[in-house]
Amino acid sequence: MAKNKFSKYAAVFAGLVLLTVLTGCAGQGESRRIIRIAHGQSETHPEHLGLLAFKEYVEEKLGDKYEIQIFPNEILGSAQKAIELTQTGAIDFVVAGTANLETFADVYEIFSMPYLFDSPEIYESVMNDKDYMKNIYESTDEAGFEALTWYNAGTRNFYAKKPIYAPEDLKGQKIRVQQSPASVKMMQAFGAAASPMSFGEVYTAIQQGVIEGAENNELALTNNKHGEVAKYYSYDQHQMVPDMLIGNLKFLEGLTEEERKIFEEAADISTQTEQEKWAEQIEEAKNIAENQMGVEFIEVDVDAFKEKVLPLHEEMLEKNEDIRDFYEYIQEINEKAAED
Ligand code: GCU
């Protein structure tokens, strides 16, 4: 992870030069089409491991025609930038959190709604429901890209330089959120000052005191090293925001039916791999954060946090009709699970 602006820009610049050089090479006697996938995590992150499984499967089946190159660590730019590259077809795929997709299709706002799913099991079962998710995956077609599958990015919780025991502790605190209007609203409802910025900027912003803290899953502490600069992690469980593997629509539509099937199978395999690694790595991350990085994990009264932001549900539904159907569908599943 780049820790200052200069090295971050240098890394992005190097990535773009690399992309230009590689694009140049592809035409010279190389008959295989190079497929480029960008993401913002490190090479040990479950998503990278999932994408390696994607690459392996596609190349095993279609290796004479395609070669897959994976660009981790925001090397081709922040999520927003990499989505634009995918939109124009400069690259073919990107893994991006749904918060970054809200500005392309407002149905994606649903995932920023706090306390939407009653449990991780409900969240996973909804996300794995392909028939339902199809509507959402295709919602960005007009923008020139489409989602192929999802990756688990866990439950988001607050972490900061000072402990957060109750919602009152957030009052006036500058907390980084993803660049999503709905997440900004959520932070305001919590009484904090939302500070939207890209993921790669968070470490330095906490270190330099530009913000007091952020909110994310436990891997942010270890894989992204935020636990070095923020020592208190509070389990308020406000959101479950998935990541999506999205692909350039023209590229996807240019595949033959058989190829498209292989890419879809590869996407499923990548999700299975990611989920297995996710479960392992989350346990490891808690252990490392607590025992090696000195992070204190705090159990809080979740209902006290929930109370602050629940009125947002109605407010968001009133403003955005596109999320109503999905919202009601999830509520039915929440209610059914509560009866069982
Ligand atoms: C998680 C998620 C990313 C997202 C990041 C963020 O790491 O997997 O897709 O970009 O959080 O908070 O920006």
JSON list of N, CA and C in Angstrom, two decimals, residues 269-322:
[
{"chain": "A", "resi": 269, "resn": "ILE", "atom": "N", "xyz": [-16.24, -19.99, -9.75]},
{"chain": "A", "resi": 269, "resn": "ILE", "atom": "CA", "xyz": [-15.10, -20.62, -9.06]},
{"chain": "A", "resi": 269, "resn": "ILE", "atom": "C", "xyz": [-14.33, -19.57, -8.26]},
{"chain": "A", "resi": 270, "resn": "SER", "atom": "N", "xyz": [-14.20, -18.38, -8.84]},
{"chain": "A", "resi": 270, "resn": "SER", "atom": "CA", "xyz": [-13.45, -17.32, -8.15]},
{"chain": "A", "resi": 270, "resn": "SER", "atom": "C", "xyz": [-14.19, -16.93, -6.86]},
{"chain": "A", "resi": 271, "resn": "THR", "atom": "N", "xyz": [-15.52, -16.88, -6.93]},
{"chain": "A", "resi": 271, "resn": "THR", "atom": "CA", "xyz": [-16.30, -16.52, -5.74]},
{"chain": "A", "resi": 271, "resn": "THR", "atom": "C", "xyz": [-16.17, -17.59, -4.65]},
{"chain": "A", "resi": 272, "resn": "GLN", "atom": "N", "xyz": [-16.26, -18.87, -5.08]},
{"chain": "A", "resi": 272, "resn": "GLN", "atom": "CA", "xyz": [-16.10, -19.95, -4.08]},
{"chain": "A", "resi": 272, "resn": "GLN", "atom": "C", "xyz": [-14.74, -19.87, -3.40]},
{"chain": "A", "resi": 273, "resn": "THR", "atom": "N", "xyz": [-13.70, -19.66, -4.22]},
{"chain": "A", "resi": 273, "resn": "THR", "atom": "CA", "xyz": [-12.33, -19.57, -3.68]},
{"chain": "A", "resi": 273, "resn": "THR", "atom": "C", "xyz": [-12.23, -18.40, -2.72]},
{"chain": "A", "resi": 274, "resn": "GLU", "atom": "N", "xyz": [-12.76, -17.25, -3.16]},
{"chain": "A", "resi": 274, "resn": "GLU", "atom": "CA", "xyz": [-12.69, -16.05, -2.34]},
{"chain": "A", "resi": 274, "resn": "GLU", "atom": "C", "xyz": [-13.37, -16.28, -0.99]},
{"chain": "A", "resi": 275, "resn": "GLN", "atom": "N", "xyz": [-14.53, -16.93, -1.03]},
{"chain": "A", "resi": 275, "resn": "GLN", "atom": "CA", "xyz": [-15.29, -17.12, 0.21]},
{"chain": "A", "resi": 275, "resn": "GLN", "atom": "C", "xyz": [-14.57, -18.04, 1.18]},
{"chain": "A", "resi": 276, "resn": "GLU", "atom": "N", "xyz": [-13.97, -19.09, 0.64]},
{"chain": "A", "resi": 276, "resn": "GLU", "atom": "CA", "xyz": [-13.21, -20.00, 1.52]},
{"chain": "A", "resi": 276, "resn": "GLU", "atom": "C", "xyz": [-12.05, -19.27, 2.17]},
{"chain": "A", "resi": 277, "resn": "LYS", "atom": "N", "xyz": [-11.31, -18.54, 1.34]},
{"chain": "A", "resi": 277, "resn": "LYS", "atom": "CA", "xyz": [-10.14, -17.80, 1.85]},
{"chain": "A", "resi": 277, "resn": "LYS", "atom": "C", "xyz": [-10.59, -16.72, 2.83]},
{"chain": "A", "resi": 278, "resn": "TRP", "atom": "N", "xyz": [-11.75, -16.13, 2.52]},
{"chain": "A", "resi": 278, "resn": "TRP", "atom": "CA", "xyz": [-12.27, -15.06, 3.38]},
{"chain": "A", "resi": 278, "resn": "TRP", "atom": "C", "xyz": [-12.45, -15.55, 4.81]},
{"chain": "A", "resi": 279, "resn": "ALA", "atom": "N", "xyz": [-13.14, -16.68, 4.94]},
{"chain": "A", "resi": 279, "resn": "ALA", "atom": "CA", "xyz": [-13.42, -17.22, 6.27]},
{"chain": "A", "resi": 279, "resn": "ALA", "atom": "C", "xyz": [-12.10, -17.47, 7.02]},
{"chain": "A", "resi": 280, "resn": "GLU", "atom": "N", "xyz": [-11.13, -18.06, 6.34]},
{"chain": "A", "resi": 280, "resn": "GLU", "atom": "CA", "xyz": [-9.83, -18.34, 6.99]},
{"chain": "A", "resi": 280, "resn": "GLU", "atom": "C", "xyz": [-9.13, -17.05, 7.39]},
{"chain": "A", "resi": 281, "resn": "GLN", "atom": "N", "xyz": [-9.09, -16.12, 6.43]},
{"chain": "A", "resi": 281, "resn": "GLN", "atom": "CA", "xyz": [-8.29, -14.91, 6.67]},
{"chain": "A", "resi": 281, "resn": "GLN", "atom": "C", "xyz": [-8.87, -13.96, 7.71]},
{"chain": "A", "resi": 282, "resn": "ILE", "atom": "N", "xyz": [-10.20, -13.97, 7.85]},
{"chain": "A", "resi": 282, "resn": "ILE", "atom": "CA", "xyz": [-10.81, -13.09, 8.84]},
{"chain": "A", "resi": 282, "resn": "ILE", "atom": "C", "xyz": [-10.39, -13.54, 10.25]},
{"chain": "A", "resi": 283, "resn": "GLU", "atom": "N", "xyz": [-10.40, -14.85, 10.46]},
{"chain": "A", "resi": 283, "resn": "GLU", "atom": "CA", "xyz": [-9.98, -15.37, 11.77]},
{"chain": "A", "resi": 283, "resn": "GLU", "atom": "C", "xyz": [-8.53, -15.01, 12.04]},
{"chain": "A", "resi": 284, "resn": "GLU", "atom": "N", "xyz": [-7.70, -15.23, 11.02]},
{"chain": "A", "resi": 284, "resn": "GLU", "atom": "CA", "xyz": [-6.26, -14.90, 11.13]},
{"chain": "A", "resi": 284, "resn": "GLU", "atom": "C", "xyz": [-6.05, -13.42, 11.40]},
{"chain": "A", "resi": 285, "resn": "ALA", "atom": "N", "xyz": [-6.83, -12.58, 10.69]},
{"chain": "A", "resi": 285, "resn": "ALA", "atom": "CA", "xyz": [-6.66, -11.12, 10.81]},
{"chain": "A", "resi": 285, "resn": "ALA", "atom": "C", "xyz": [-6.96, -10.66, 12.24]},
{"chain": "A", "resi": 286, "resn": "LYS", "atom": "N", "xyz": [-8.01, -11.24, 12.84]},
{"chain": "A", "resi": 286, "resn": "LYS", "atom": "CA", "xyz": [-8.35, -10.84, 14.22]},
{"chain": "A", "resi": 286, "resn": "LYS", "atom": "C", "xyz": [-7.20, -11.17, 15.15]},
{"chain": "A", "resi": 287, "resn": "ASN", "atom": "N", "xyz": [-6.67, -12.36, 14.95]},
{"chain": "A", "resi": 287, "resn": "ASN", "atom": "CA", "xyz": [-5.57, -12.82, 15.78]},
{"chain": "A", "resi": 287, "resn": "ASN", "atom": "C", "xyz": [-4.33, -11.93, 15.63]},
{"chain": "A", "resi": 288, "resn": "ILE", "atom": "N", "xyz": [-3.96, -11.67, 14.40]},
{"chain": "A", "resi": 288, "resn": "ILE", "atom": "CA", "xyz": [-2.77, -10.84, 14.14]},
{"chain": "A", "resi": 288, "resn": "ILE", "atom": "C", "xyz": [-2.98, -9.42, 14.66]},
{"chain": "A", "resi": 289, "resn": "ALA", "atom": "N", "xyz": [-4.17, -8.86, 14.37]},
{"chain": "A", "resi": 289, "resn": "ALA", "atom": "CA", "xyz": [-4.43, -7.47, 14.80]},
{"chain": "A", "resi": 289, "resn": "ALA", "atom": "C", "xyz": [-4.32, -7.37, 16.33]},
{"chain": "A", "resi": 290, "resn": "GLU", "atom": "N", "xyz": [-4.92, -8.35, 17.02]},
{"chain": "A", "resi": 290, "resn": "GLU", "atom": "CA", "xyz": [-4.95, -8.28, 18.47]},
{"chain": "A", "resi": 290, "resn": "GLU", "atom": "C", "xyz": [-3.57, -8.58, 19.09]},
{"chain": "A", "resi": 291, "resn": "ASN", "atom": "N", "xyz": [-2.97, -9.65, 18.61]},
{"chain": "A", "resi": 291, "resn": "ASN", "atom": "CA", "xyz": [-1.75, -10.11, 19.29]},
{"chain": "A", "resi": 291, "resn": "ASN", "atom": "C", "xyz": [-0.46, -9.52, 18.75]},
{"chain": "A", "resi": 292, "resn": "GLN", "atom": "N", "xyz": [-0.45, -9.13, 17.49]},
{"chain": "A", "resi": 292, "resn": "GLN", "atom": "CA", "xyz": [0.81, -8.57, 16.96]},
{"chain": "A", "resi": 292, "resn": "GLN", "atom": "C", "xyz": [0.76, -7.07, 16.76]},
{"chain": "A", "resi": 293, "resn": "MET", "atom": "N", "xyz": [-0.43, -6.55, 16.52]},
{"chain": "A", "resi": 293, "resn": "MET", "atom": "CA", "xyz": [-0.50, -5.11, 16.23]},
{"chain": "A", "resi": 293, "resn": "MET", "atom": "C", "xyz": [-1.06, -4.32, 17.41]},
{"chain": "A", "resi": 294, "resn": "GLY", "atom": "N", "xyz": [-1.53, -5.02, 18.42]},
{"chain": "A", "resi": 294, "resn": "GLY", "atom": "CA", "xyz": [-2.05, -4.34, 19.61]},
{"chain": "A", "resi": 294, "resn": "GLY", "atom": "C", "xyz": [-3.37, -3.62, 19.39]},
{"chain": "A", "resi": 295, "resn": "VAL", "atom": "N", "xyz": [-4.21, -4.17, 18.51]},
{"chain": "A", "resi": 295, "resn": "VAL", "atom": "CA", "xyz": [-5.54, -3.57, 18.30]},
{"chain": "A", "resi": 295, "resn": "VAL", "atom": "C", "xyz": [-6.50, -4.14, 19.34]},
{"chain": "A", "resi": 296, "resn": "GLU", "atom": "N", "xyz": [-7.29, -3.28, 19.95]},
{"chain": "A", "resi": 296, "resn": "GLU", "atom": "CA", "xyz": [-8.29, -3.76, 20.91]},
{"chain": "A", "resi": 296, "resn": "GLU", "atom": "C", "xyz": [-9.64, -3.91, 20.20]},
{"chain": "A", "resi": 297, "resn": "PHE", "atom": "N", "xyz": [-10.25, -5.08, 20.31]},
{"chain": "A", "resi": 297, "resn": "PHE", "atom": "CA", "xyz": [-11.57, -5.30, 19.71]},
{"chain": "A", "resi": 297, "resn": "PHE", "atom": "C", "xyz": [-12.63, -5.03, 20.78]},
{"chain": "A", "resi": 298, "resn": "ILE", "atom": "N", "xyz": [-13.60, -4.21, 20.42]},
{"chain": "A", "resi": 298, "resn": "ILE", "atom": "CA", "xyz": [-14.60, -3.78, 21.41]},
{"chain": "A", "resi": 298, "resn": "ILE", "atom": "C", "xyz": [-15.99, -4.29, 21.00]},
{"chain": "A", "resi": 299, "resn": "GLU", "atom": "N", "xyz": [-16.67, -5.02, 21.91]},
{"chain": "A", "resi": 299, "resn": "GLU", "atom": "CA", "xyz": [-18.06, -5.43, 21.65]},
{"chain": "A", "resi": 299, "resn": "GLU", "atom": "C", "xyz": [-18.95, -4.29, 22.13]},
{"chain": "A", "resi": 300, "resn": "VAL", "atom": "N", "xyz": [-19.86, -3.85, 21.29]},
{"chain": "A", "resi": 300, "resn": "VAL", "atom": "CA", "xyz": [-20.71, -2.72, 21.68]},
{"chain": "A", "resi": 300, "resn": "VAL", "atom": "C", "xyz": [-22.19, -3.15, 21.68]},
{"chain": "A", "resi": 301, "resn": "ASP", "atom": "N", "xyz": [-23.05, -2.28, 22.16]},
{"chain": "A", "resi": 301, "resn": "ASP", "atom": "CA", "xyz": [-24.48, -2.53, 22.11]},
{"chain": "A", "resi": 301, "resn": "ASP", "atom": "C", "xyz": [-24.95, -2.14, 20.70]},
{"chain": "A", "resi": 302, "resn": "VAL", "atom": "N", "xyz": [-25.07, -3.14, 19.84]},
{"chain": "A", "resi": 302, "resn": "VAL", "atom": "CA", "xyz": [-25.38, -2.90, 18.43]},
{"chain": "A", "resi": 302, "resn": "VAL", "atom": "C", "xyz": [-26.69, -2.12, 18.27]},
{"chain": "A", "resi": 303, "resn": "ASP", "atom": "N", "xyz": [-27.69, -2.46, 19.12]},
{"chain": "A", "resi": 303, "resn": "ASP", "atom": "CA", "xyz": [-29.00, -1.79, 19.00]},
{"chain": "A", "resi": 303, "resn": "ASP", "atom": "C", "xyz": [-28.90, -0.28, 19.17]},
{"chain": "A", "resi": 304, "resn": "ALA", "atom": "N", "xyz": [-27.98, 0.15, 20.02]},
{"chain": "A", "resi": 304, "resn": "ALA", "atom": "CA", "xyz": [-27.83, 1.60, 20.25]},
{"chain": "A", "resi": 304, "resn": "ALA", "atom": "C", "xyz": [-27.37, 2.28, 18.95]},
{"chain": "A", "resi": 305, "resn": "PHE", "atom": "N", "xyz": [-26.51, 1.60, 18.20]},
{"chain": "A", "resi": 305, "resn": "PHE", "atom": "CA", "xyz": [-26.04, 2.15, 16.92]},
{"chain": "A", "resi": 305, "resn": "PHE", "atom": "C", "xyz": [-27.16, 2.10, 15.89]},
{"chain": "A", "resi": 306, "resn": "LYS", "atom": "N", "xyz": [-27.85, 0.97, 15.88]},
{"chain": "A", "resi": 306, "resn": "LYS", "atom": "CA", "xyz": [-28.93, 0.74, 14.92]},
{"chain": "A", "resi": 306, "resn": "LYS", "atom": "C", "xyz": [-30.00, 1.84, 15.04]},
{"chain": "A", "resi": 307, "resn": "GLU", "atom": "N", "xyz": [-30.36, 2.12, 16.25]},
{"chain": "A", "resi": 307, "resn": "GLU", "atom": "CA", "xyz": [-31.41, 3.10, 16.52]},
{"chain": "A", "resi": 307, "resn": "GLU", "atom": "C", "xyz": [-31.14, 4.44, 15.83]},
{"chain": "A", "resi": 308, "resn": "LYS", "atom": "N", "xyz": [-29.88, 4.83, 15.80]},
{"chain": "A", "resi": 308, "resn": "LYS", "atom": "CA", "xyz": [-29.51, 6.13, 15.22]},
{"chain": "A", "resi": 308, "resn": "LYS", "atom": "C", "xyz": [-29.79, 6.20, 13.73]},
{"chain": "A", "resi": 309, "resn": "VAL", "atom": "N", "xyz": [-29.64, 5.06, 13.04]},
{"chain": "A", "resi": 309, "resn": "VAL", "atom": "CA", "xyz": [-29.68, 5.12, 11.58]},
{"chain": "A", "resi": 309, "resn": "VAL", "atom": "C", "xyz": [-30.88, 4.43, 10.94]},
{"chain": "A", "resi": 310, "resn": "LEU", "atom": "N", "xyz": [-31.69, 3.74, 11.74]},
{"chain": "A", "resi": 310, "resn": "LEU", "atom": "CA", "xyz": [-32.84, 3.04, 11.14]},
{"chain": "A", "resi": 310, "resn": "LEU", "atom": "C", "xyz": [-33.81, 3.97, 10.38]},
{"chain": "A", "resi": 311, "resn": "PRO", "atom": "N", "xyz": [-34.02, 5.22, 10.84]},
{"chain": "A", "resi": 311, "resn": "PRO", "atom": "CA", "xyz": [-34.91, 6.11, 10.07]},
{"chain": "A", "resi": 311, "resn": "PRO", "atom": "C", "xyz": [-34.43, 6.32, 8.63]},
{"chain": "A", "resi": 312, "resn": "LEU", "atom": "N", "xyz": [-33.16, 6.03, 8.40]},
{"chain": "A", "resi": 312, "resn": "LEU", "atom": "CA", "xyz": [-32.64, 6.18, 7.03]},
{"chain": "A", "resi": 312, "resn": "LEU", "atom": "C", "xyz": [-33.31, 5.24, 6.04]},
{"chain": "A", "resi": 313, "resn": "HIS", "atom": "N", "xyz": [-33.78, 4.09, 6.52]},
{"chain": "A", "resi": 313, "resn": "HIS", "atom": "CA", "xyz": [-34.41, 3.12, 5.61]},
{"chain": "A", "resi": 313, "resn": "HIS", "atom": "C", "xyz": [-35.55, 3.80, 4.85]},
{"chain": "A", "resi": 314, "resn": "GLU", "atom": "N", "xyz": [-36.50, 4.38, 5.60]},
{"chain": "A", "resi": 314, "resn": "GLU", "atom": "CA", "xyz": [-37.66, 5.03, 4.95]},
{"chain": "A", "resi": 314, "resn": "GLU", "atom": "C", "xyz": [-37.20, 6.17, 4.05]},
{"chain": "A", "resi": 315, "resn": "GLU", "atom": "N", "xyz": [-36.28, 6.94, 4.59]},
{"chain": "A", "resi": 315, "resn": "GLU", "atom": "CA", "xyz": [-35.79, 8.11, 3.84]},
{"chain": "A", "resi": 315, "resn": "GLU", "atom": "C", "xyz": [-35.17, 7.68, 2.50]},
{"chain": "A", "resi": 316, "resn": "MET", "atom": "N", "xyz": [-34.37, 6.64, 2.54]},
{"chain": "A", "resi": 316, "resn": "MET", "atom": "CA", "xyz": [-33.72, 6.18, 1.30]},
{"chain": "A", "resi": 316, "resn": "MET", "atom": "C", "xyz": [-34.74, 5.61, 0.32]},
{"chain": "A", "resi": 317, "resn": "LEU", "atom": "N", "xyz": [-35.74, 4.88, 0.87]},
{"chain": "A", "resi": 317, "resn": "LEU", "atom": "CA", "xyz": [-36.76, 4.28, 0.00]},
{"chain": "A", "resi": 317, "resn": "LEU", "atom": "C", "xyz": [-37.60, 5.35, -0.69]},
{"chain": "A", "resi": 318, "resn": "GLU", "atom": "N", "xyz": [-37.87, 6.40, 0.07]},
{"chain": "A", "resi": 318, "resn": "GLU", "atom": "CA", "xyz": [-38.68, 7.48, -0.53]},
{"chain": "A", "resi": 318, "resn": "GLU", "atom": "C", "xyz": [-37.94, 8.17, -1.66]},
{"chain": "A", "resi": 319, "resn": "LYS", "atom": "N", "xyz": [-36.64, 8.30, -1.49]},
{"chain": "A", "resi": 319, "resn": "LYS", "atom": "CA", "xyz": [-35.85, 9.03, -2.50]},
{"chain": "A", "resi": 319, "resn": "LYS", "atom": "C", "xyz": [-35.49, 8.19, -3.71]},
{"chain": "A", "resi": 320, "resn": "ASN", "atom": "N", "xyz": [-35.47, 6.87, -3.52]},
{"chain": "A", "resi": 320, "resn": "ASN", "atom": "CA", "xyz": [-34.97, 6.01, -4.60]},
{"chain": "A", "resi": 320, "resn": "ASN", "atom": "C", "xyz": [-35.88, 4.79, -4.77]},
{"chain": "A", "resi": 321, "resn": "GLU", "atom": "N", "xyz": [-36.81, 4.90, -5.71]},
{"chain": "A", "resi": 321, "resn": "GLU", "atom": "CA", "xyz": [-37.77, 3.83, -5.97]},
{"chain": "A", "resi": 321, "resn": "GLU", "atom": "C", "xyz": [-37.08, 2.54, -6.44]},
{"chain": "A", "resi": 322, "resn": "ASP", "atom": "N", "xyz": [-35.90, 2.70, -7.06]},
{"chain": "A", "resi": 322, "resn": "ASP", "atom": "CA", "xyz": [-35.22, 1.54, -7.63]},
{"chain": "A", "resi": 322, "resn": "ASP", "atom": "C", "xyz": [-34.76, 0.52, -6.59]}
]
